[in-house]
mmCIF file of C-alpha atoms in Angstrom:
data_model
loop_
_atom_site.group_PDB
_atom_site.id
_atom_site.type_symbol
_atom_site.label_atom_id
_atom_site.label_comp_id
_atom_site.label_asym_id
_atom_site.label_seq_id
_atom_site.Cartn_x
_atom_site.Cartn_y
_atom_site.Cartn_z
ATOM 1 C CA UNK A 1 58.584 -24.792 -55.768
ATOM 2 C CA UNK A 2 55.708 -24.792 -58.334
ATOM 3 C CA UNK A 3 52.142 -24.684 -57.240
ATOM 4 C CA UNK A 4 50.059 -27.457 -59.075
ATOM 5 C CA UNK A 5 46.719 -25.789 -61.219
ATOM 6 C CA UNK A 6 44.480 -27.812 -58.582
ATOM 7 C CA UNK A 7 45.930 -26.285 -55.229
ATOM 8 C CA UNK A 8 46.193 -22.629 -57.468
ATOM 9 C CA UNK A 9 42.969 -22.983 -58.218
ATOM 10 C CA UNK A 10 42.008 -23.580 -54.408
ATOM 11 C CA UNK A 11 43.679 -20.639 -53.411
ATOM 12 C CA UNK A 12 41.772 -18.393 -55.632
ATOM 13 C CA UNK A 13 38.768 -19.591 -54.749
ATOM 14 C CA UNK A 14 39.776 -18.908 -51.545
ATOM 15 C CA UNK A 15 41.163 -15.479 -51.609
ATOM 16 C CA UNK A 16 37.688 -14.632 -53.546
ATOM 17 C CA UNK A 17 35.760 -16.067 -50.697
ATOM 18 C CA UNK A 18 37.801 -14.145 -48.010
ATOM 19 C CA UNK A 19 37.457 -10.830 -50.510
ATOM 20 C CA UNK A 20 33.609 -11.400 -50.551
ATOM 21 C CA UNK A 21 33.119 -12.076 -46.746
ATOM 22 C CA UNK A 22 35.377 -8.394 -46.225
ATOM 23 C CA UNK A 23 33.007 -7.000 -48.334
ATOM 24 C CA UNK A 24 30.063 -8.041 -47.370
ATOM 25 C CA UNK A 25 31.124 -7.457 -43.997
ATOM 26 C CA UNK A 26 32.024 -3.750 -44.389
ATOM 27 C CA UNK A 27 28.898 -3.075 -46.481
ATOM 28 C CA UNK A 28 26.505 -4.705 -44.264
ATOM 29 C CA UNK A 29 28.035 -2.748 -41.103
ATOM 30 C CA UNK A 30 27.856 0.379 -43.458
ATOM 31 C CA UNK A 31 24.003 -0.047 -43.964
ATOM 32 C CA UNK A 32 23.443 -0.940 -40.632
ATOM 33 C CA UNK A 33 22.769 -4.524 -40.708
ATOM 34 C CA UNK A 34 24.985 -5.190 -37.935
ATOM 35 C CA UNK A 35 24.109 -3.359 -35.112
ATOM 36 C CA UNK A 36 25.856 -3.549 -31.904
ATOM 37 C CA UNK A 37 23.806 -2.534 -28.637
ATOM 38 C CA UNK A 38 23.823 0.902 -27.042
ATOM 39 C CA UNK A 39 26.488 0.702 -23.989
ATOM 40 C CA UNK A 40 24.724 1.268 -20.515
ATOM 41 C CA UNK A 41 26.682 4.654 -19.115
ATOM 42 C CA UNK A 42 27.134 4.575 -15.690
ATOM 43 C CA UNK A 43 28.824 7.101 -13.018
ATOM 44 C CA UNK A 44 32.519 6.607 -11.853
ATOM 45 C CA UNK A 45 33.954 8.218 -8.819
ATOM 46 C CA UNK A 46 36.723 7.104 -6.206
ATOM 47 C CA UNK A 47 36.032 5.550 -3.322
ATOM 48 C CA UNK A 48 35.810 7.707 -0.326
ATOM 49 C CA UNK A 49 33.712 8.149 2.766
ATOM 50 C CA UNK A 50 30.975 10.520 3.098
ATOM 51 C CA UNK A 51 27.326 11.286 4.050
ATOM 52 C CA UNK A 52 24.697 10.382 1.585
ATOM 53 C CA UNK A 53 21.067 12.373 2.028
ATOM 54 C CA UNK A 54 18.323 10.490 -0.054
ATOM 55 C CA UNK A 55 14.566 10.992 0.003
ATOM 56 C CA UNK A 56 12.374 8.172 -0.293
ATOM 57 C CA UNK A 57 8.483 9.028 -1.372
ATOM 58 C CA UNK A 58 6.222 6.125 -0.483
ATOM 59 C CA UNK A 59 2.508 5.546 0.031
ATOM 60 C CA UNK A 60 0.806 3.291 2.038
ATOM 61 C CA UNK A 61 -1.123 2.711 5.137
ATOM 62 C CA UNK A 62 -0.256 3.107 8.945
ATOM 63 C CA UNK A 63 -2.135 0.737 10.825
ATOM 64 C CA UNK A 64 -1.764 0.054 14.869
ATOM 65 C CA UNK A 65 -0.639 -2.964 16.569
ATOM 66 C CA UNK A 66 -3.803 -2.869 18.706
ATOM 67 C CA UNK A 67 -7.027 -1.839 17.564
ATOM 68 C CA UNK A 68 -9.714 -0.766 19.951
ATOM 69 C CA UNK A 69 -13.427 -0.985 18.792
ATOM 70 C CA UNK A 70 -15.662 1.651 21.190
ATOM 71 C CA UNK A 71 -18.874 1.251 20.846
ATOM 72 C CA UNK A 72 -21.683 2.665 22.903
ATOM 73 C CA UNK A 73 -24.404 0.705 24.327
ATOM 74 C CA UNK A 74 -27.097 3.417 22.900
ATOM 75 C CA UNK A 75 -26.915 5.457 19.381
ATOM 76 C CA UNK A 76 -27.476 8.764 18.952
ATOM 77 C CA UNK A 77 -26.251 12.173 18.567
ATOM 78 C CA UNK A 78 -23.276 13.180 20.190
ATOM 79 C CA UNK A 79 -23.294 16.384 21.516
ATOM 80 C CA UNK A 80 -19.889 16.613 23.387
ATOM 81 C CA UNK A 81 -16.242 14.982 22.541
ATOM 82 C CA UNK A 82 -13.739 15.734 25.106
ATOM 83 C CA UNK A 83 -11.162 13.598 22.921
ATOM 84 C CA UNK A 84 -9.326 13.635 19.565
ATOM 85 C CA UNK A 85 -7.976 11.037 17.677
ATOM 86 C CA UNK A 86 -4.395 10.230 18.930
ATOM 87 C CA UNK A 87 -4.887 11.060 22.443
ATOM 88 C CA UNK A 88 -4.126 9.194 25.449
ATOM 89 C CA UNK A 89 -7.303 7.974 27.211
ATOM 90 C CA UNK A 90 -7.776 6.360 30.478
ATOM 91 C CA UNK A 91 -9.992 3.840 31.888
ATOM 92 C CA UNK A 92 -12.872 5.428 33.132
ATOM 93 C CA UNK A 93 -12.645 8.782 31.096
ATOM 94 C CA UNK A 94 -15.647 10.131 29.211
ATOM 95 C CA UNK A 95 -14.876 9.590 25.744
ATOM 96 C CA UNK A 96 -18.611 11.163 24.074
ATOM 97 C CA UNK A 97 -21.404 12.608 25.777
ATOM 98 C CA UNK A 98 -24.598 11.590 23.827
ATOM 99 C CA UNK A 99 -28.262 13.674 23.898
ATOM 100 C CA UNK A 100 -30.376 11.988 26.504
ATOM 101 C CA UNK A 101 -33.589 13.433 25.698
ATOM 102 C CA UNK A 102 -34.671 10.215 23.752
ATOM 103 C CA UNK A 103 -33.460 7.983 26.446
ATOM 104 C CA UNK A 104 -34.869 10.071 29.523
ATOM 105 C CA UNK A 105 -38.349 9.691 27.869
ATOM 106 C CA UNK A 106 -37.718 5.642 27.222
ATOM 107 C CA UNK A 107 -36.577 5.196 31.356
ATOM 108 C CA UNK A 108 -39.608 7.259 32.206
ATOM 109 C CA UNK A 109 -41.934 5.317 29.886
ATOM 110 C CA UNK A 110 -40.352 1.866 31.449
ATOM 111 C CA UNK A 111 -40.904 3.062 35.096
ATOM 112 C CA UNK A 112 -44.130 3.987 34.223
ATOM 113 C CA UNK A 113 -44.804 0.532 32.907
ATOM 114 C CA UNK A 114 -43.365 -1.181 36.343
ATOM 115 C CA UNK A 115 -45.677 1.286 38.156
ATOM 116 C CA UNK A 116 -48.776 0.230 35.946
ATOM 117 C CA UNK A 117 -47.448 -3.732 36.239
ATOM 118 C CA UNK A 118 -47.046 -3.611 40.445
ATOM 119 C CA UNK A 119 -50.814 -1.828 40.619
ATOM 120 C CA UNK A 120 -52.359 -4.582 38.653
ATOM 121 C CA UNK A 121 -51.520 -7.629 40.704
ATOM 122 C CA UNK A 122 -52.981 -5.381 43.539
ATOM 123 C CA UNK A 123 -56.366 -4.471 42.148
ATOM 124 C CA UNK A 124 -56.872 -7.701 40.717
ATOM 125 C CA UNK A 125 -56.333 -9.159 44.082
ATOM 126 C CA UNK A 126 -58.849 -6.976 45.312
ATOM 127 C CA UNK A 127 -61.732 -7.909 42.904
ATOM 128 C CA UNK A 128 -60.928 -11.559 43.727
ATOM 129 C CA UNK A 129 -61.533 -10.996 47.353
ATOM 130 C CA UNK A 130 -65.139 -9.795 46.885
#
């Protein structure tokens, strides 16, 4: 069976195109035009039961479940602090002692003011009676 001229020409064109594709593919791969992604390396091991120890380092902030703010009725210099941070304390326990000098003077001044106020109406009353 003889091939016609048109069929022969078609086969030659197809062979040339196939040859060009092979040359382009081989040349492009040699020049690095068609890059493949590098594979990810994985570690493979046989499954078995064993203990795994892993250290985790993290930063953060520790917060208490209940936070109690303690503030005195007066301010001043702390001269004694019998408890440390984290100690358990009980109701009524001394937590801090404040230098009393300033407040003792204020108490004496207030007592003097009260005594003067008590004396003032008595002397006013005596001047009214004369």
